[in-house]
Amino acid sequence: MMPTYTRLLATACALATTANAVTPLVVKGTDFVNSKTGDRFQILGVDYQPGGSSGFSKTEDPLSQPDACLRDAALMQSLGVNTIRVYNLSPSVDHSKCASIFNGAGIYMILDVNSPLYGGSLDRTNPSGTYNADYFEQVFGVIEAFKNFPNTLAFFSGNEVINEDSVYAAPAYIRAVTRDMKDYIAKNANRSIPVGYSAADVRPILLDTLNYFSCNLENSTSSRADMFGLNSYSWCGDSSFKTSGYDVLVDDFSNSSLPVFFSEYGCNLVTPRKFSEVGTIYGKEMSAVFSGGLVYEWTQEENNYGLVSVNSSDTATLLVDYDNLKIQYSKLDMSSIESSNATQTSREPAACESSLITNGTFLNSWDLPTRPTKVNDWISNGYTNATVGKLVTVSSTAIPQTIYDSNGNKLSSIKYSVLANDQSNVPNNETSTSTSSNSSSSSSSSSSSSSSSSSTSDSHENVDTNGATAAAQMSASVLCLLSGVTLFAAFLL
Ligand SMILES: *[C@@H]1O[C@H](CO)[C@@H](O)[C@H](O)[C@H]1NC(C)=O
Ligand SMILES: *[C@@H]1O[C@H](CO)[C@@H](O)[C@H](O)[C@H]1NC(C)=O
Ligand SMILES: *[C@@H]1O[C@H](CO)[C@@H](O)[C@H](O)[C@H]1NC(C)=O
Ligand SMILES: *[C@@H]1O[C@H](CO)[C@@H](O)[C@H](O)[C@H]1NC(C)=O
Ligand SMILES: *[C@@H]1O[C@H](CO)[C@@H](O)[C@H](O)[C@H]1NC(C)=O
Ligand SMILES: *[C@@H]1O[C@H](CO)[C@@H](O)[C@H](O)[C@H]1NC(C)=O
Ligand SMILES: *[C@@H]1O[C@H](CO)[C@@H](O)[C@H](O)[C@H]1NC(C)=O
Ligand SMILES: *[C@@H]1O[C@H](CO)[C@@H](O)[C@H](O)[C@H]1NC(C)=O
Ligand SMILES: *[C@@H]1O[C@H](CO)[C@@H](O)[C@H](O)[C@H]1NC(C)=O
């Protein structure tokens, strides 16, 4: 037995020098579960698209700027988030730092493989003309970019492709893309990363959509979706399980054979949003059927769904919705959320047959398109024109931006913390004390001279904090070196 202090030091050194990692999740029946412990995982998520759909180009996307990711991961840790969804990603930029930052914070990623650029998605009005090799450079490129991160929870093959404008054959093409992605992952990644579809809440065809993607197709088993996301905004203000129509969703999805969750929720017809649906989504009425959901959306954009307002690259302000969501998350009983229910985790998918489809406008056959030769070659040999991400150690954890709370008070100590190995983030685990910095010296906000002097003292505080952190890190490294020498000496003895 090593002496306690040596073990502590060894642990500290391991924490300082290795990239801690979340445990990959797997799909088991209708649940996401932790691949090591078997504990059930429910998504406490936010949709993450800073800058909206225009916050994206070939060279810049939401996971390409480490400073912004660090700020957001720290704020999400404090909020209690365990998953983000990112819509638009470029295979040619390096996501290693951002993905590692979210991994260290215990936050998983659900990634859409499509992009808004020309050729970056299936055209719902012309799927046969856009199901081609050009499109798969984007699809396989995103898989390559993210396949090596333990916190890659899943990929979405499509988002709301099926709607009133989509052509009759569209579902077969989405199912084909799902097949091609799963075949690619099986051949070219080290673990089986789930693939699913994110549906619009079009009630007359919702069950048809679910059934179309989740049924078992004997001649193409890999085309079956692993999970199903629903974008739904039917709970507005102080609604209820019945008034919102969530009860209908639970009935509709109660027989599903795969995990179902809200890939977007958070109606903003009544503001500020109180997120009173959170207790219901994770409570006994829904949690047997739903695996949680993702709130739309992290940053404030023109459509007014934000939790955080990013005023500039160096300041951000928490909005009331952030506070309200945090209050709701903090009431959740994580131990019941994480316990699994063995009886519901195994449900055989129905075989695909036309009787599964009830609405005459919805495709009721599964004659999937054959894939282009080049796509077949990439599946066999790998797609090599992408920036393959890999987990890196998060070395700089000081938040470079100034953060204000929803009252406009500066937050003095937002902190990013790397969680222990195998941990994911949970509510009520304040790694950062995000109390506002209402110090007596800055309490007067009426005079401009006083507020300017308070901001000066605030920036001094910041420097001090960063200095202290740097000093702590340095002494940790020195300790590691020393303990390394000690352990080596002990080994020699
Ligand atoms: C699997 O992981 C190993 C070790 O990280 C790596 O060398 C190998 O290339 C990976 N294989 C694939 C198919 O990604
Ligand atoms: C669920 O399955 C039960 C029993 O097989 C069936 O009676 C019910 O209609 C199904 N519900 C849905 C929404 O498919
Ligand atoms: C940032 O934006 C929010 C929301 O638009 C606003 O209320 C706040 O005053 C801004 N903060 C700063 C420091 O500019
Ligand atoms: C497990 O799930 C089944 C089916 O949804 C339900 O009837 C049962 O009450 C659940 N058991 C527990 C302990 O939650
Ligand atoms: C079938 O779906 C379409 C499109 O969503 C809808 O307008 C129509 O009312 C549905 N028909 C029936 C009989 O449910
Ligand atoms: C696979 O099975 C489906 C449903 O039975 C059928 O429509 C389709 O033509 C079959 N595809 C092939 C390539 O045999
Ligand atoms: C590889 O990707 C880059 C950037 O996306 C693109 O400009 C280039 O044309 C691609 N090269 C090939 C051989 O496809
Ligand atoms: C809670 O926070 C502490 C650091 O303050 C961290 O060590 C621990 O891993 C966290 N636990 C979870 C489950 O996030
Ligand atoms: C901070 O000060 C503002 C106004 O000066 C006040 O509204 C707010 O409640 C204070 N917050 C705390 C946590 O004391």
XYZ file of C-alpha atoms and ligand atoms in Angstrom:
619
model
C 0.000 0.000 0.000
C 1.314 3.407 -0.924
C 1.202 5.971 1.869
C -1.922 8.110 1.603
C -0.102 11.300 0.715
C 1.771 9.547 -2.087
C -1.477 8.245 -3.513
C -2.983 11.687 -3.286
C -0.019 13.140 -5.086
C -0.119 10.423 -7.692
C -3.805 11.185 -8.241
C -3.121 14.907 -8.485
C -0.387 14.271 -10.998
C -2.590 11.994 -13.051
C -5.209 14.737 -13.074
C -2.659 17.305 -14.105
C -1.083 15.337 -16.895
C -3.698 13.178 -18.551
C -6.834 14.060 -20.419
C -9.638 12.846 -18.197
C -12.474 11.442 -20.160
C -16.163 10.823 -19.900
C -17.268 7.249 -20.480
C -18.742 6.637 -23.920
C -22.475 6.003 -23.897
C -24.193 3.162 -25.683
C -27.765 2.506 -26.693
C -29.444 -0.303 -24.792
C -33.036 -0.857 -25.799
C -34.839 2.431 -25.249
C -32.120 3.987 -23.109
C -28.726 5.584 -23.377
C -26.530 3.927 -20.785
C -23.017 4.402 -19.475
C -20.887 1.720 -21.145
C -18.992 0.953 -17.934
C -21.530 1.238 -15.137
C -24.718 0.473 -17.065
C -26.346 3.496 -15.409
C -29.031 5.136 -17.455
C -28.138 8.498 -19.001
C -30.733 11.185 -19.616
C -29.851 14.212 -21.708
C -29.793 17.518 -19.825
C -28.888 19.451 -22.898
C -28.666 22.724 -24.749
C -28.526 23.337 -28.473
C -25.280 25.069 -29.217
C -25.025 27.297 -32.276
C -23.407 30.616 -31.367
C -23.989 33.034 -34.225
C -26.995 31.067 -35.498
C -26.717 29.181 -38.752
C -24.531 31.976 -40.094
C -22.013 31.364 -37.290
C -20.470 28.847 -39.625
C -18.099 28.759 -42.565
C -15.548 26.333 -43.991
C -12.954 27.711 -41.595
C -14.982 28.544 -38.502
C -17.716 26.726 -36.603
C -19.016 26.578 -32.988
C -16.315 24.075 -31.994
C -13.345 25.855 -33.528
C -12.769 28.648 -30.989
C -11.353 27.324 -27.710
C -11.783 30.586 -25.757
C -15.506 30.647 -26.444
C -15.830 26.919 -25.747
C -14.053 27.339 -22.406
C -16.375 30.160 -21.368
C -19.450 28.216 -22.429
C -18.339 24.914 -20.891
C -17.739 26.688 -17.558
C -21.157 28.339 -17.662
C -22.769 25.031 -18.621
C -21.061 23.247 -15.730
C -22.613 25.730 -13.375
C -25.998 25.377 -15.090
C -25.973 21.574 -14.875
C -25.830 20.665 -18.574
C -24.459 17.272 -19.643
C -24.928 17.417 -23.442
C -24.726 19.913 -26.297
C -26.041 19.555 -29.813
C -24.112 21.284 -32.600
C -25.778 21.728 -35.983
C -23.187 22.966 -38.439
C -19.647 21.678 -38.460
C -16.796 21.931 -40.902
C -14.672 18.776 -41.414
C -11.653 20.868 -42.347
C -11.140 22.685 -39.026
C -9.541 21.175 -35.932
C -12.037 20.604 -33.129
C -9.620 18.910 -30.751
C -9.446 21.722 -28.219
C -13.161 22.473 -27.999
C -14.216 18.833 -27.941
C -11.615 18.184 -25.220
C -12.826 21.185 -23.236
C -16.388 19.851 -23.240
C -15.130 16.357 -22.489
C -13.204 17.614 -19.464
C -16.322 19.418 -18.264
C -18.297 16.169 -18.429
C -20.395 17.304 -21.386
C -21.313 15.023 -24.312
C -21.865 16.146 -27.912
C -24.604 15.255 -30.397
C -23.432 16.318 -33.826
C -25.376 16.985 -36.998
C -23.417 15.901 -40.052
C -25.004 18.378 -42.446
C -23.955 21.905 -43.337
C -25.807 24.864 -44.835
C -23.199 25.259 -47.572
C -23.959 24.158 -51.130
C -23.938 20.355 -51.362
C -23.758 19.994 -47.580
C -27.158 18.391 -47.096
C -29.873 16.344 -48.759
C -32.260 18.632 -50.629
C -35.712 17.646 -49.353
C -37.225 18.589 -52.717
C -34.569 16.684 -54.667
C -33.049 13.954 -52.489
C -32.094 11.734 -55.427
C -30.116 14.560 -57.030
C -28.235 15.394 -53.837
C -27.534 11.895 -52.541
C -24.041 11.921 -54.044
C -20.329 11.751 -53.271
C -20.009 15.519 -52.793
C -22.516 15.357 -49.965
C -20.674 12.469 -48.305
C -17.460 14.478 -48.110
C -19.336 16.519 -45.522
C -20.973 13.507 -43.824
C -17.901 11.281 -43.536
C -15.713 14.324 -42.878
C -17.709 15.147 -39.735
C -17.583 11.518 -38.607
C -13.802 11.504 -39.073
C -13.513 14.791 -37.199
C -15.382 13.505 -34.133
C -15.139 9.699 -34.068
C -12.221 9.650 -31.615
C -13.769 11.700 -28.816
C -15.247 9.719 -25.922
C -17.857 12.453 -25.445
C -19.253 12.077 -28.953
C -22.683 10.818 -27.950
C -24.286 10.475 -31.364
C -24.653 11.842 -34.889
C -27.811 13.142 -36.513
C -28.173 12.121 -40.163
C -30.801 14.789 -40.760
C -32.768 17.578 -39.102
C -36.396 18.251 -40.061
C -35.785 17.072 -43.615
C -39.321 15.693 -43.746
C -41.838 18.520 -43.748
C -44.592 19.901 -45.954
C -42.072 20.677 -48.729
C -40.326 17.318 -48.803
C -40.987 14.899 -51.617
C -42.602 11.509 -51.078
C -39.329 9.564 -51.391
C -37.385 11.660 -48.869
C -37.638 9.166 -45.955
C -35.920 6.433 -47.997
C -32.962 8.733 -48.629
C -32.593 9.690 -44.977
C -32.740 6.041 -44.053
C -30.053 5.372 -46.687
C -27.816 8.108 -45.240
C -28.289 6.560 -41.785
C -27.258 3.192 -43.242
C -24.172 4.652 -44.917
C -23.103 6.476 -41.748
C -23.520 3.367 -39.623
C -21.645 1.221 -42.146
C -18.892 3.840 -42.204
C -18.628 3.934 -38.409
C -18.632 0.137 -38.147
C -15.709 -0.032 -40.555
C -13.713 3.086 -39.651
C -14.249 3.968 -35.998
C -13.198 2.235 -32.826
C -16.611 2.162 -31.262
C -20.190 2.086 -32.358
C -21.440 5.680 -32.232
C -25.249 5.971 -32.432
C -26.886 7.588 -35.480
C -30.401 8.992 -35.554
C -32.807 11.504 -37.050
C -34.167 14.742 -35.583
C -37.811 15.264 -36.523
C -40.015 18.313 -36.740
C -43.129 18.101 -34.563
C -45.635 17.448 -37.341
C -48.164 15.437 -35.354
C -50.098 13.806 -38.226
C -46.926 12.092 -39.455
C -44.860 11.864 -36.276
C -45.554 8.202 -35.559
C -45.059 7.337 -39.213
C -41.691 9.063 -39.109
C -40.664 7.210 -35.959
C -41.862 3.888 -37.326
C -40.221 4.417 -40.708
C -36.767 4.914 -39.189
C -36.965 2.496 -36.258
C -38.406 -0.601 -37.880
C -36.214 -3.535 -38.669
C -35.384 -4.054 -42.335
C -34.157 -7.581 -42.875
C -32.181 -6.844 -46.020
C -30.549 -3.730 -44.530
C -30.322 -3.974 -40.747
C -27.794 -1.124 -40.513
C -30.315 1.344 -41.938
C -32.316 1.249 -38.703
C -31.906 4.427 -36.621
C -30.320 4.028 -33.170
C -32.217 6.936 -31.602
C -34.889 9.510 -32.411
C -34.929 13.238 -31.636
C -38.034 15.412 -31.674
C -38.008 19.204 -31.979
C -41.102 20.264 -30.069
C -42.293 23.616 -28.808
C -45.729 22.622 -27.563
C -45.188 23.496 -23.875
C -45.466 27.272 -23.563
C -45.470 29.210 -20.299
C -47.128 27.522 -17.312
C -48.530 24.645 -19.287
C -49.139 21.091 -18.144
C -48.552 17.517 -19.235
C -52.017 17.414 -20.845
C -52.352 20.987 -22.139
C -48.980 20.826 -23.849
C -49.842 17.597 -25.610
C -46.838 15.917 -24.010
C -49.275 13.194 -22.891
C -49.941 12.385 -26.546
C -46.224 12.210 -27.230
C -45.764 9.769 -24.372
C -48.590 7.590 -25.753
C -47.161 7.788 -29.261
C -43.643 6.909 -28.209
C -44.470 4.413 -25.469
C -43.885 1.445 -27.789
C -40.716 2.771 -29.356
C -37.790 0.387 -29.593
C -35.055 3.049 -29.354
C -34.186 6.070 -27.160
C -36.404 9.082 -27.832
C -35.650 12.611 -26.626
C -36.373 16.257 -27.333
C -33.650 17.433 -29.709
C -35.094 20.950 -29.261
C -37.582 22.298 -26.726
C -38.312 25.592 -25.018
C -41.262 27.543 -26.460
C -40.699 31.298 -26.161
C -44.230 32.567 -26.770
C -44.299 33.401 -23.059
C -41.178 35.154 -21.775
C -39.138 34.984 -19.697
C -39.211 31.238 -19.981
C -39.636 29.439 -16.663
C -38.960 25.970 -18.051
C -41.698 24.437 -15.939
C -41.662 21.476 -18.373
C -38.328 20.318 -16.974
C -39.903 18.688 -13.915
C -42.337 16.833 -16.162
C -39.821 15.718 -18.785
C -37.563 14.142 -16.159
C -40.384 13.116 -13.839
C -42.464 10.002 -13.567
C -44.931 10.906 -16.313
C -42.296 10.997 -19.023
C -38.924 9.679 -18.035
C -39.706 6.052 -18.726
C -40.335 7.006 -22.355
C -38.127 10.076 -22.950
C -34.383 10.276 -22.421
C -34.467 13.971 -21.593
C -33.926 16.773 -24.046
C -32.019 19.805 -25.254
C -33.154 23.361 -24.685
C -33.108 25.597 -27.728
C -30.649 27.356 -27.448
C -27.442 28.507 -25.808
C -26.764 31.975 -27.200
C -29.196 34.794 -27.767
C -29.772 35.303 -31.487
C -32.372 37.278 -33.420
C -35.072 34.677 -32.769
C -34.870 35.295 -28.998
C -34.278 31.805 -27.621
C -30.998 32.436 -25.821
C -29.820 31.597 -22.315
C -26.683 33.683 -22.635
C -26.001 36.873 -24.512
C -22.547 37.022 -26.027
C -22.116 40.752 -26.432
C -18.616 40.571 -27.845
C -15.699 38.193 -27.838
C -14.708 39.353 -24.377
C -17.978 39.774 -22.482
C -21.057 37.634 -21.976
C -24.223 38.185 -19.958
C -26.390 35.472 -18.443
C -30.073 35.996 -19.208
C -33.019 35.358 -16.883
C -33.783 32.185 -18.849
C -30.407 30.825 -17.784
C -31.273 31.409 -14.128
C -34.714 29.893 -14.556
C -33.420 26.769 -16.244
C -30.802 26.374 -13.540
C -33.492 26.538 -10.858
C -35.465 23.807 -12.619
C -32.411 21.595 -13.148
C -31.458 21.988 -9.501
C -34.745 20.398 -8.424
C -34.103 17.170 -10.318
C -33.375 13.952 -8.504
C -30.350 12.696 -10.402
C -30.274 9.327 -8.666
C -33.704 8.420 -10.007
C -32.812 9.883 -13.395
C -29.753 7.673 -13.629
C -31.371 4.466 -12.433
C -32.292 2.130 -15.223
C -35.391 0.090 -15.673
C -34.498 -3.338 -16.966
C -38.020 -4.169 -18.109
C -38.165 -1.330 -20.560
C -34.711 -1.560 -22.025
C -35.460 -4.474 -24.313
C -38.175 -4.061 -26.895
C -37.951 -5.796 -30.254
C -38.297 -3.436 -33.205
C -41.234 -4.220 -35.489
C -40.404 -5.480 -38.956
C -40.743 -2.825 -41.656
C -44.024 -3.281 -43.462
C -46.437 -0.886 -45.096
C -49.048 -1.383 -42.351
C -46.777 0.566 -39.988
C -47.499 3.726 -41.976
C -50.922 5.283 -41.504
C -50.860 8.596 -43.369
C -51.258 8.342 -47.135
C -48.825 11.197 -47.724
C -46.005 9.250 -46.055
C -43.769 6.809 -47.916
C -44.709 3.230 -47.009
C -41.985 1.181 -48.662
C -38.324 0.616 -47.879
C -36.683 0.363 -51.249
C -33.539 2.232 -50.281
C -31.330 3.860 -52.921
C -28.040 2.107 -53.644
C -25.067 4.180 -52.734
C -22.649 5.797 -55.165
C -19.444 3.830 -55.910
C -17.225 6.474 -54.357
C -19.234 6.363 -51.133
C -18.779 2.604 -51.093
C -15.021 3.028 -51.525
C -14.835 5.475 -48.632
C -16.707 3.046 -46.409
C -14.254 0.271 -47.305
C -11.067 2.317 -47.169
C -11.808 5.387 -45.063
C -12.314 9.014 -46.049
C -8.988 10.775 -45.631
C -9.623 14.424 -46.527
C -10.744 15.559 -43.051
C -9.105 16.878 -39.917
C -9.313 13.939 -37.528
C -9.744 15.285 -34.004
C -8.135 13.771 -30.957
C -8.434 14.294 -27.224
C -5.883 16.781 -25.871
C -5.111 17.904 -22.346
C -6.906 21.092 -21.395
C -4.017 23.062 -20.012
C -5.364 26.584 -19.805
C -8.558 26.766 -17.775
C -8.779 30.464 -16.891
C -11.873 32.070 -18.436
C -10.612 34.968 -20.535
C -13.961 36.789 -20.822
C -15.851 38.963 -18.355
C -19.201 37.454 -17.381
C -22.186 39.385 -16.024
C -25.181 37.868 -14.294
C -28.752 38.647 -15.282
C -28.757 41.703 -12.967
C -25.708 43.102 -14.679
C -23.392 42.252 -11.810
C -19.987 40.995 -12.694
C -19.398 37.347 -11.788
C -16.056 37.122 -10.073
C -15.378 33.438 -10.079
C -16.747 31.499 -13.000
C -14.492 28.511 -13.104
C -13.893 25.689 -15.518
C -13.116 22.400 -13.789
C -11.898 19.189 -15.279
C -14.028 16.450 -13.731
C -12.635 13.184 -12.495
C -12.328 10.379 -15.013
C -15.658 8.759 -15.976
C -17.763 11.611 -14.534
C -20.334 13.579 -16.448
C -21.651 16.942 -15.378
C -24.707 17.144 -13.105
C -26.770 19.990 -11.665
C -25.972 21.293 -8.172
C -22.289 20.503 -8.368
C -20.984 24.045 -8.237
C -17.447 23.670 -9.381
C -17.562 27.418 -9.745
C -19.130 29.651 -7.132
C -21.155 31.778 -9.459
C -22.349 34.200 -6.842
C -22.220 37.753 -7.999
C -19.399 40.004 -6.917
C -21.481 42.575 -5.036
C -18.616 43.801 -2.948
C -19.214 46.725 -0.633
C -16.867 48.881 -2.704
C -18.878 48.406 -5.904
C -22.336 48.519 -4.355
C -23.077 52.032 -5.529
C -24.080 51.921 -9.156
C -25.404 55.466 -9.370
C -22.218 57.435 -9.877
C -20.204 56.882 -13.006
C -16.885 57.489 -11.259
C -17.659 54.819 -8.715
C -18.648 52.300 -11.372
C -15.511 52.996 -13.356
C -13.381 52.568 -10.251
C -15.201 49.351 -9.458
C -14.495 48.012 -12.916
C -10.837 48.867 -12.449
C -10.728 46.961 -9.203
C -12.602 44.118 -10.891
C -9.971 43.805 -13.573
C -7.312 43.715 -10.863
C -9.257 40.907 -9.226
C -9.144 39.090 -12.522
C -5.420 39.378 -12.860
C -5.018 38.211 -9.286
C -7.218 35.205 -9.889
C -5.356 34.228 -13.022
C -2.044 34.705 -11.284
C -3.163 32.541 -8.397
C -4.355 29.847 -10.774
C -1.077 29.900 -12.663
C 0.838 29.681 -9.414
C -1.297 26.774 -8.267
C -0.728 24.973 -11.548
C 2.970 25.578 -11.347
C 3.218 24.266 -7.821
C 1.162 21.257 -8.865
C 3.694 20.523 -11.598
C 6.574 20.940 -9.191
C 4.856 18.586 -6.748
C 4.362 16.088 -9.550
C 8.042 16.238 -10.456
C 9.000 15.829 -6.818
C 6.614 12.968 -6.217
C 7.827 11.374 -9.433
C 11.343 11.468 -8.031
C 10.097 10.078 -4.720
C 8.200 7.248 -6.374
C 11.203 6.487 -8.557
C 13.397 6.419 -5.464
C 10.891 4.158 -3.734
C 10.970 1.891 -6.763
C 14.773 1.678 -6.627
C 14.605 0.698 -2.953
C -8.494 2.994 -33.049
O -7.747 3.554 -31.997
C -6.353 3.361 -32.126
C -5.691 3.877 -30.868
O -6.131 5.163 -30.566
C -5.843 4.049 -33.376
O -4.470 3.849 -33.531
C -6.583 3.495 -34.574
O -6.218 4.211 -35.717
C -8.073 3.604 -34.368
N -8.742 2.956 -35.460
C -9.660 3.583 -36.171
C -10.280 2.751 -37.245
O -9.983 4.736 -35.974
C -48.468 -0.016 -28.355
O -48.552 -1.419 -28.235
C -49.786 -1.864 -27.720
C -49.700 -3.354 -27.484
O -49.053 -3.974 -28.563
C -50.887 -1.455 -28.684
O -52.138 -1.839 -28.172
C -50.877 0.053 -28.882
O -51.800 0.446 -29.857
C -49.506 0.532 -29.300
N -49.482 1.980 -29.304
C -48.977 2.683 -30.300
C -49.026 4.160 -30.159
O -48.515 2.183 -31.292
C -25.149 42.334 -23.086
O -26.381 42.068 -23.728
C -27.486 42.003 -22.854
C -28.689 41.535 -23.639
O -28.785 42.182 -24.872
C -27.686 43.361 -22.193
O -28.794 43.295 -21.323
C -26.420 43.683 -21.402
O -26.529 44.960 -20.851
C -25.180 43.618 -22.288
N -24.010 43.723 -21.442
C -22.941 44.448 -21.744
C -21.847 44.440 -20.752
O -22.872 45.090 -22.779
C -40.285 0.009 -15.487
O -40.926 0.259 -16.724
C -42.192 -0.367 -16.850
C -42.674 -0.144 -18.262
O -42.589 1.208 -18.640
C -43.120 0.192 -15.784
O -44.358 -0.470 -15.860
C -42.506 -0.039 -14.402
O -43.293 0.583 -13.436
C -41.102 0.545 -14.338
N -40.485 0.176 -13.083
C -39.841 1.073 -12.325
C -39.216 0.551 -11.092
O -39.728 2.258 -12.667
C -51.503 13.322 -43.282
O -50.387 14.184 -43.145
C -50.583 15.455 -43.701
C -49.259 16.182 -43.642
O -48.806 16.316 -42.345
C -51.698 16.182 -42.977
O -51.903 17.445 -43.538
C -52.973 15.339 -43.069
O -53.973 15.932 -42.279
C -52.722 13.917 -42.602
N -53.875 13.107 -42.860
C -54.459 12.381 -41.941
C -55.647 11.584 -42.367
O -54.064 12.350 -40.774
C -35.478 -4.844 -48.971
O -36.730 -5.085 -48.363
C -37.708 -4.090 -48.625
C -38.916 -4.392 -47.775
O -39.237 -5.744 -47.846
C -37.993 -4.043 -50.111
O -38.955 -3.037 -50.393
C -36.726 -3.753 -50.858
O -36.926 -3.799 -52.236
C -35.624 -4.738 -50.490
N -34.398 -4.288 -51.076
C -33.587 -5.106 -51.707
C -32.324 -4.502 -52.266
O -33.828 -6.291 -51.839
C -10.106 18.335 -49.369
O -10.803 19.256 -48.552
C -10.492 20.595 -48.834
C -11.152 21.451 -47.771
O -12.444 21.041 -47.502
C -10.968 20.912 -50.240
O -10.716 22.260 -50.535
C -10.237 20.008 -51.216
O -10.756 20.185 -52.496
C -10.398 18.544 -50.830
N -9.511 17.735 -51.625
C -9.927 16.679 -52.280
C -8.873 15.905 -53.011
O -11.088 16.323 -52.278
C -18.331 17.745 -8.820
O -17.330 18.752 -8.722
C -16.057 18.316 -8.251
C -15.105 19.487 -8.261
O -15.605 20.530 -7.538
C -15.505 17.246 -9.149
O -14.301 16.747 -8.623
C -16.509 16.111 -9.279
O -16.017 15.198 -10.213
C -17.841 16.635 -9.749
N -18.783 15.555 -9.835
C -19.625 15.429 -10.846
C -20.486 14.215 -10.822
O -19.709 16.235 -11.733
C -26.295 42.913 -6.133
O -26.622 44.279 -6.239
C -27.782 44.538 -6.986
C -28.016 46.047 -7.074
O -26.942 46.740 -6.561
C -28.970 43.847 -6.321
O -30.149 44.050 -7.099
C -28.696 42.360 -6.226
O -29.752 41.709 -5.548
C -27.398 42.106 -5.490
N -27.094 40.672 -5.540
C -26.652 40.019 -4.477
C -26.403 38.555 -4.687
O -26.437 40.548 -3.414
